[in-house]
mmCIF file of C-alpha atoms and ligand atoms in Angstrom:
data_model
loop_
_atom_site.group_PDB
_atom_site.id
_atom_site.type_symbol
_atom_site.label_atom_id
_atom_site.label_comp_id
_atom_site.label_asym_id
_atom_site.label_seq_id
_atom_site.Cartn_x
_atom_site.Cartn_y
_atom_site.Cartn_z
ATOM 1 C CA MET A 71 -90.394 -1.839 -18.897
ATOM 2 C CA GLU A 72 -90.157 1.817 -18.017
ATOM 3 C CA ASP A 73 -90.177 3.278 -14.531
ATOM 4 C CA THR A 74 -90.566 7.003 -15.038
ATOM 5 C CA TYR A 75 -90.477 9.976 -12.662
ATOM 6 C CA LEU A 76 -94.249 10.013 -12.909
ATOM 7 C CA HIS A 77 -94.420 6.402 -11.687
ATOM 8 C CA LYS A 78 -91.963 7.176 -8.896
ATOM 9 C CA GLY A 79 -93.987 10.201 -7.825
ATOM 10 C CA LEU A 80 -97.240 8.244 -7.790
ATOM 11 C CA ARG A 81 -95.536 5.522 -5.759
ATOM 12 C CA LYS A 82 -94.410 8.085 -3.157
ATOM 13 C CA LYS A 83 -98.024 9.193 -2.768
ATOM 14 C CA LEU A 84 -99.153 5.578 -2.426
ATOM 15 C CA VAL A 85 -96.598 5.021 0.354
ATOM 16 C CA GLU A 86 -97.956 8.119 2.157
ATOM 17 C CA GLU A 87 -101.494 6.768 1.785
ATOM 18 C CA ILE A 88 -100.766 3.351 3.281
ATOM 19 C CA LYS A 89 -98.764 5.007 6.060
ATOM 20 C CA GLN A 90 -101.865 7.083 6.883
ATOM 21 C CA LYS A 91 -103.863 3.862 6.956
ATOM 22 C CA GLY A 92 -101.604 2.471 9.673
ATOM 23 C CA ILE A 93 -98.544 0.769 8.195
ATOM 24 C CA LYS A 94 -95.627 1.687 10.487
ATOM 25 C CA ASP A 95 -92.662 -0.490 9.523
ATOM 26 C CA GLN A 96 -90.358 1.841 7.594
ATOM 27 C CA LYS A 97 -88.645 -1.051 5.815
ATOM 28 C CA VAL A 98 -91.991 -2.275 4.500
ATOM 29 C CA LEU A 99 -92.914 1.246 3.373
ATOM 30 C CA ASP A 100 -89.547 1.569 1.612
ATOM 31 C CA ALA A 101 -90.072 -1.760 -0.167
ATOM 32 C CA ILE A 102 -93.504 -0.644 -1.434
ATOM 33 C CA GLY A 103 -91.795 2.573 -2.529
ATOM 34 C CA LYS A 104 -89.307 0.612 -4.612
ATOM 35 C CA VAL A 105 -91.340 -2.054 -6.448
ATOM 36 C CA PRO A 106 -92.713 -0.754 -9.789
ATOM 37 C CA ARG A 107 -96.271 -2.076 -9.347
ATOM 38 C CA HIS A 108 -97.358 -0.811 -12.785
ATOM 39 C CA LEU A 109 -95.118 -3.442 -14.424
ATOM 40 C CA PHE A 110 -97.144 -6.217 -12.776
ATOM 41 C CA MET A 111 -100.434 -5.147 -14.346
ATOM 42 C CA ASP A 112 -101.852 -5.382 -17.844
ATOM 43 C CA SER A 113 -101.262 -2.157 -19.702
ATOM 44 C CA SER A 114 -104.949 -1.207 -19.679
ATOM 45 C CA PHE A 115 -104.740 -1.003 -15.895
ATOM 46 C CA THR A 116 -101.436 0.782 -15.450
ATOM 47 C CA LYS A 117 -103.057 4.118 -14.756
ATOM 48 C CA PHE A 118 -104.639 2.492 -11.697
ATOM 49 C CA ALA A 119 -101.381 0.871 -10.581
ATOM 50 C CA TYR A 120 -100.727 3.333 -7.788
ATOM 51 C CA LYS A 121 -104.229 3.478 -6.394
ATOM 52 C CA ASP A 122 -104.608 1.529 -3.178
ATOM 53 C CA GLN A 123 -106.845 -1.073 -4.783
ATOM 54 C CA ALA A 124 -106.807 -4.697 -5.913
ATOM 55 C CA PHE A 125 -106.974 -5.228 -9.703
ATOM 56 C CA PRO A 126 -107.629 -8.085 -12.128
ATOM 57 C CA ILE A 127 -104.532 -9.870 -13.452
ATOM 58 C CA GLY A 128 -106.284 -12.490 -15.610
ATOM 59 C CA SER A 129 -107.442 -16.050 -14.924
ATOM 60 C CA GLY A 130 -110.087 -14.578 -12.570
ATOM 61 C CA GLN A 131 -107.408 -13.521 -10.065
ATOM 62 C CA THR A 132 -106.279 -10.181 -8.641
ATOM 63 C CA ILE A 133 -103.126 -8.383 -7.570
ATOM 64 C CA SER A 134 -103.711 -7.584 -3.898
ATOM 65 C CA GLN A 135 -104.332 -4.053 -2.639
ATOM 66 C CA PRO A 136 -100.985 -2.418 -1.678
ATOM 67 C CA TYR A 137 -102.235 -1.791 1.874
ATOM 68 C CA THR A 138 -103.014 -5.508 2.208
ATOM 69 C CA VAL A 139 -99.591 -6.480 0.823
ATOM 70 C CA ALA A 140 -97.946 -4.099 3.307
ATOM 71 C CA PHE A 141 -100.133 -5.353 6.179
ATOM 72 C CA GLN A 142 -99.294 -9.014 5.580
ATOM 73 C CA THR A 143 -95.615 -8.191 5.086
ATOM 74 C CA GLU A 144 -95.499 -6.179 8.306
ATOM 75 C CA LEU A 145 -97.045 -9.061 10.282
ATOM 76 C CA LEU A 146 -94.495 -11.457 8.839
ATOM 77 C CA GLU A 147 -91.576 -9.415 10.348
ATOM 78 C CA VAL A 148 -89.251 -10.193 7.457
ATOM 79 C CA LYS A 149 -85.532 -10.301 8.208
ATOM 80 C CA LYS A 150 -82.685 -10.310 5.692
ATOM 81 C CA MET A 151 -81.973 -13.832 4.398
ATOM 82 C CA ASP A 152 -85.285 -15.209 5.722
ATOM 83 C CA LYS A 153 -86.388 -18.198 3.670
ATOM 84 C CA ILE A 154 -90.007 -17.471 2.824
ATOM 85 C CA LEU A 155 -92.680 -19.607 1.187
ATOM 86 C CA GLU A 156 -95.463 -17.661 -0.515
ATOM 87 C CA ILE A 157 -98.687 -19.377 -1.592
ATOM 88 C CA GLY A 158 -100.338 -17.598 -4.537
ATOM 89 C CA THR A 159 -97.682 -15.998 -6.758
ATOM 90 C CA GLY A 160 -100.356 -14.204 -8.806
ATOM 91 C CA SER A 161 -98.639 -11.284 -10.522
ATOM 92 C CA GLY A 162 -95.434 -11.749 -8.518
ATOM 93 C CA TYR A 163 -95.769 -8.324 -6.855
ATOM 94 C CA GLN A 164 -95.818 -9.591 -3.273
ATOM 95 C CA ALA A 165 -92.786 -11.802 -3.989
ATOM 96 C CA ALA A 166 -90.917 -8.720 -5.263
ATOM 97 C CA VAL A 167 -91.758 -6.818 -2.060
ATOM 98 C CA LEU A 168 -90.355 -9.688 0.037
ATOM 99 C CA ILE A 169 -87.194 -9.754 -2.085
ATOM 100 C CA GLU A 170 -86.738 -5.990 -1.559
ATOM 101 C CA LEU A 171 -86.638 -6.810 2.165
ATOM 102 C CA GLY A 172 -83.760 -9.204 1.586
ATOM 103 C CA ALA A 173 -85.674 -12.489 1.748
ATOM 104 C CA LYS A 174 -85.079 -15.648 -0.281
ATOM 105 C CA VAL A 175 -88.480 -16.348 -1.769
ATOM 106 C CA TYR A 176 -90.116 -19.608 -2.853
ATOM 107 C CA THR A 177 -93.535 -19.043 -4.371
ATOM 108 C CA ILE A 178 -96.237 -21.417 -5.641
ATOM 109 C CA GLU A 179 -99.065 -20.688 -8.107
ATOM 110 C CA ARG A 180 -101.829 -23.121 -9.163
ATOM 111 C CA GLN A 181 -102.771 -21.221 -12.350
ATOM 112 C CA LYS A 182 -100.273 -22.159 -15.030
ATOM 113 C CA LYS A 183 -100.799 -19.000 -17.098
ATOM 114 C CA LEU A 184 -100.111 -16.731 -14.157
ATOM 115 C CA MET A 185 -97.106 -18.783 -13.065
ATOM 116 C CA LEU A 186 -95.583 -18.509 -16.554
ATOM 117 C CA LYS A 187 -96.267 -14.796 -16.740
ATOM 118 C CA ALA A 188 -94.609 -14.142 -13.376
ATOM 119 C CA LYS A 189 -91.681 -16.372 -14.331
ATOM 120 C CA ALA A 190 -91.131 -14.331 -17.495
ATOM 121 C CA LEU A 191 -91.517 -10.930 -15.833
ATOM 122 C CA LEU A 192 -89.709 -11.105 -12.493
ATOM 123 C CA PRO A 193 -86.109 -11.822 -13.606
ATOM 124 C CA LYS A 194 -86.474 -9.177 -16.332
ATOM 125 C CA ILE A 195 -87.017 -6.498 -13.687
ATOM 126 C CA GLY A 196 -84.410 -7.769 -11.293
ATOM 127 C CA TYR A 197 -86.302 -10.132 -8.972
ATOM 128 C CA ASN A 198 -85.361 -13.794 -8.731
ATOM 129 C CA PRO A 199 -87.683 -15.860 -6.568
ATOM 130 C CA HIS A 200 -87.975 -19.638 -7.049
ATOM 131 C CA ILE A 201 -91.333 -20.023 -8.788
ATOM 132 C CA PHE A 202 -93.278 -23.308 -8.732
ATOM 133 C CA TYR A 203 -96.406 -24.498 -10.502
ATOM 134 C CA GLY A 204 -98.434 -26.544 -8.062
ATOM 135 C CA ASP A 205 -100.967 -26.763 -5.276
ATOM 136 C CA GLY A 206 -99.915 -24.610 -2.351
ATOM 137 C CA TYR A 207 -101.753 -26.872 0.103
ATOM 138 C CA SER A 208 -98.847 -29.328 -0.309
ATOM 139 C CA GLY A 209 -96.174 -26.671 0.137
ATOM 140 C CA LEU A 210 -92.606 -27.579 -0.843
ATOM 141 C CA PRO A 211 -91.534 -30.320 1.568
ATOM 142 C CA SER A 212 -88.193 -30.858 -0.159
ATOM 143 C CA TYR A 213 -87.258 -27.183 0.314
ATOM 144 C CA SER A 214 -88.549 -26.907 3.886
ATOM 145 C CA LYS A 215 -88.260 -25.720 6.525
ATOM 146 C CA PHE A 216 -89.182 -22.097 6.053
ATOM 147 C CA ASP A 217 -88.646 -19.152 8.404
ATOM 148 C CA LYS A 218 -91.873 -17.564 7.231
ATOM 149 C CA ILE A 219 -94.934 -18.658 5.240
ATOM 150 C CA LEU A 220 -97.246 -16.130 3.592
ATOM 151 C CA ILE A 221 -100.590 -17.179 2.141
ATOM 152 C CA THR A 222 -102.111 -14.635 -0.227
ATOM 153 C CA ALA A 223 -105.413 -16.468 -0.849
ATOM 154 C CA ALA A 224 -108.299 -17.172 1.544
ATOM 155 C CA ALA A 225 -107.855 -20.487 3.354
ATOM 156 C CA PRO A 226 -110.667 -22.283 5.209
ATOM 157 C CA ASP A 227 -108.264 -23.173 8.036
ATOM 158 C CA ILE A 228 -104.549 -23.261 8.892
ATOM 159 C CA PRO A 229 -103.142 -25.624 6.214
ATOM 160 C CA GLU A 230 -101.636 -28.494 8.249
ATOM 161 C CA LYS A 231 -98.908 -29.454 5.775
ATOM 162 C CA LEU A 232 -97.683 -25.878 5.654
ATOM 163 C CA LEU A 233 -97.496 -25.649 9.436
ATOM 164 C CA GLU A 234 -95.269 -28.740 9.353
ATOM 165 C CA GLN A 235 -92.927 -26.953 6.925
ATOM 166 C CA LEU A 236 -92.492 -23.933 9.211
ATOM 167 C CA GLU A 237 -89.423 -23.643 11.468
ATOM 168 C CA ILE A 238 -90.029 -23.557 15.203
ATOM 169 C CA GLY A 239 -90.127 -19.845 16.007
ATOM 170 C CA GLY A 240 -91.327 -19.169 12.466
ATOM 171 C CA ARG A 241 -94.348 -17.072 11.495
ATOM 172 C CA MET A 242 -97.187 -17.841 9.113
ATOM 173 C CA VAL A 243 -99.617 -15.151 7.943
ATOM 174 C CA VAL A 244 -102.874 -16.458 6.499
ATOM 175 C CA PRO A 245 -106.331 -14.978 5.845
ATOM 176 C CA ILE A 246 -108.805 -17.519 7.251
ATOM 177 C CA GLY A 247 -112.539 -17.596 6.622
ATOM 178 C CA SER A 248 -115.345 -17.896 4.088
ATOM 179 C CA SER A 249 -115.205 -16.565 0.537
ATOM 180 C CA TYR A 250 -116.855 -13.289 1.648
ATOM 181 C CA SER A 251 -114.567 -12.298 4.484
ATOM 182 C CA GLN A 252 -111.478 -13.565 6.217
ATOM 183 C CA THR A 253 -109.664 -12.850 9.455
ATOM 184 C CA MET A 254 -105.995 -12.044 9.007
ATOM 185 C CA THR A 255 -104.340 -14.635 11.185
ATOM 186 C CA LEU A 256 -100.779 -14.759 12.493
ATOM 187 C CA VAL A 257 -99.544 -18.191 13.538
ATOM 188 C CA VAL A 258 -96.293 -18.387 15.498
ATOM 189 C CA LYS A 259 -94.914 -21.905 15.752
ATOM 190 C CA THR A 260 -93.797 -22.465 19.335
ATOM 191 C CA GLY A 261 -92.936 -26.186 19.229
ATOM 192 C CA GLU A 262 -93.040 -29.221 16.943
ATOM 193 C CA SER A 263 -96.807 -29.436 17.407
ATOM 194 C CA ASP A 264 -97.608 -26.190 19.188
ATOM 195 C CA TYR A 265 -98.462 -22.774 17.925
ATOM 196 C CA LYS A 266 -99.930 -19.465 19.038
ATOM 197 C CA LYS A 267 -102.573 -17.782 16.945
ATOM 198 C CA SER A 268 -103.596 -14.115 16.886
ATOM 199 C CA GLU A 269 -106.187 -12.270 14.787
ATOM 200 C CA HIS A 270 -105.631 -8.989 12.979
ATOM 201 C CA GLY A 271 -108.806 -7.723 11.351
ATOM 202 C CA TYR A 272 -110.909 -8.544 8.321
ATOM 203 C CA PHE A 273 -109.855 -8.744 4.674
ATOM 204 C CA VAL A 274 -111.164 -10.169 1.399
ATOM 205 C CA PHE A 275 -108.989 -12.456 -0.757
ATOM 206 C CA VAL A 276 -109.698 -14.774 -3.673
ATOM 207 C CA PRO A 277 -110.066 -18.354 -2.409
ATOM 208 C CA MET A 278 -107.222 -20.824 -1.903
ATOM 209 C CA LEU A 279 -108.336 -23.730 -4.103
ATOM 210 C CA LYS A 280 -107.165 -27.333 -4.262
ATOM 211 C CA GLY A 281 -105.275 -28.789 -7.238
ATOM 212 C CA LYS A 282 -103.729 -26.931 -10.158
ATOM 213 C CA VAL A 283 -105.127 -25.652 -13.470
HETATM 214 N N1 LIG B 508 -99.623 -12.555 -4.243
HETATM 215 C C1 LIG B 508 -100.281 -12.154 -5.469
HETATM 216 C C2 LIG B 508 -101.793 -11.990 -5.323
HETATM 217 C C3 LIG B 508 -102.401 -13.260 -5.289
HETATM 218 S S1 LIG B 508 -104.102 -13.495 -5.565
HETATM 219 C C4 LIG B 508 -99.716 -10.895 -6.058
HETATM 220 O O1 LIG B 508 -98.863 -10.280 -5.423
HETATM 221 O O2 LIG B 508 -100.114 -10.529 -7.175
HETATM 222 C C5 LIG B 508 -104.086 -15.171 -5.006
HETATM 223 C C6 LIG B 508 -103.397 -16.159 -5.909
HETATM 224 O O3 LIG B 508 -103.425 -17.411 -5.252
HETATM 225 C C7 LIG B 508 -104.104 -16.388 -7.252
HETATM 226 O O4 LIG B 508 -103.205 -16.163 -8.293
HETATM 227 C C8 LIG B 508 -104.554 -17.840 -7.183
HETATM 228 O O5 LIG B 508 -104.514 -18.511 -8.435
HETATM 229 C C9 LIG B 508 -103.550 -18.423 -6.213
HETATM 230 N N2 LIG B 508 -103.962 -19.659 -5.534
HETATM 231 C C10 LIG B 508 -105.186 -19.992 -5.047
HETATM 232 N N3 LIG B 508 -105.154 -21.220 -4.482
HETATM 233 C C11 LIG B 508 -103.863 -21.666 -4.601
HETATM 234 C C12 LIG B 508 -103.196 -22.874 -4.238
HETATM 235 N N4 LIG B 508 -103.831 -23.883 -3.629
HETATM 236 N N5 LIG B 508 -101.892 -22.995 -4.532
HETATM 237 C C13 LIG B 508 -101.212 -21.994 -5.174
HETATM 238 N N6 LIG B 508 -101.791 -20.837 -5.547
HETATM 239 C C14 LIG B 508 -103.104 -20.679 -5.272
#
């Protein structure tokens, strides 16, 4: 579980790269600069850990591209002590970035293997989100409501049950579309059954699937 000067140097370069690509929020850039991404990847991939690319993490899933993580995080406008629900724990990297920003994180993963791996890794390197094995489409009604909801898999539409679990004034960031391409969508809840939606460019995520495996 080493974080060497080499890793730190590579991470600095990565932060510069995503800044060039348009990420402006200094707090988000600092968080990316702090989380040791190489520890979230299988050892055969660690030399790619600080490239701005998605990579396989097993079970047919990927750790998102750092730029994409930063982009979603920026749109979420995370504040200290925000209670955030993440759908798609995956490697746990995105959850760690949210924790660096001072959030309390609840995260759900439908792939048992990945959930267990993240649950073993995160506390070891100083991150303590609440990790759940389950279907993100149901959310966590007993822990709601949430200030922010972040979906890190491609949804066909705004998941209704998740919108219900968002505070009024809260923000949900969700890539919506087909399996080939999705529109990054920001949903701001303006009333019990009202929301405003805005679109923020195209991305490609693995699909948000029903049930758990
Ligand atoms: N946030 C992750 C990247 C996630 S990739 C990271 O930082 O590494 C998307 C993840 O969403 C995959 O692990 C996939 O298994 C999970 N997923 C897909 N559909 C889901 C659902 N309905 N509920 C919970 N997790 C889901």
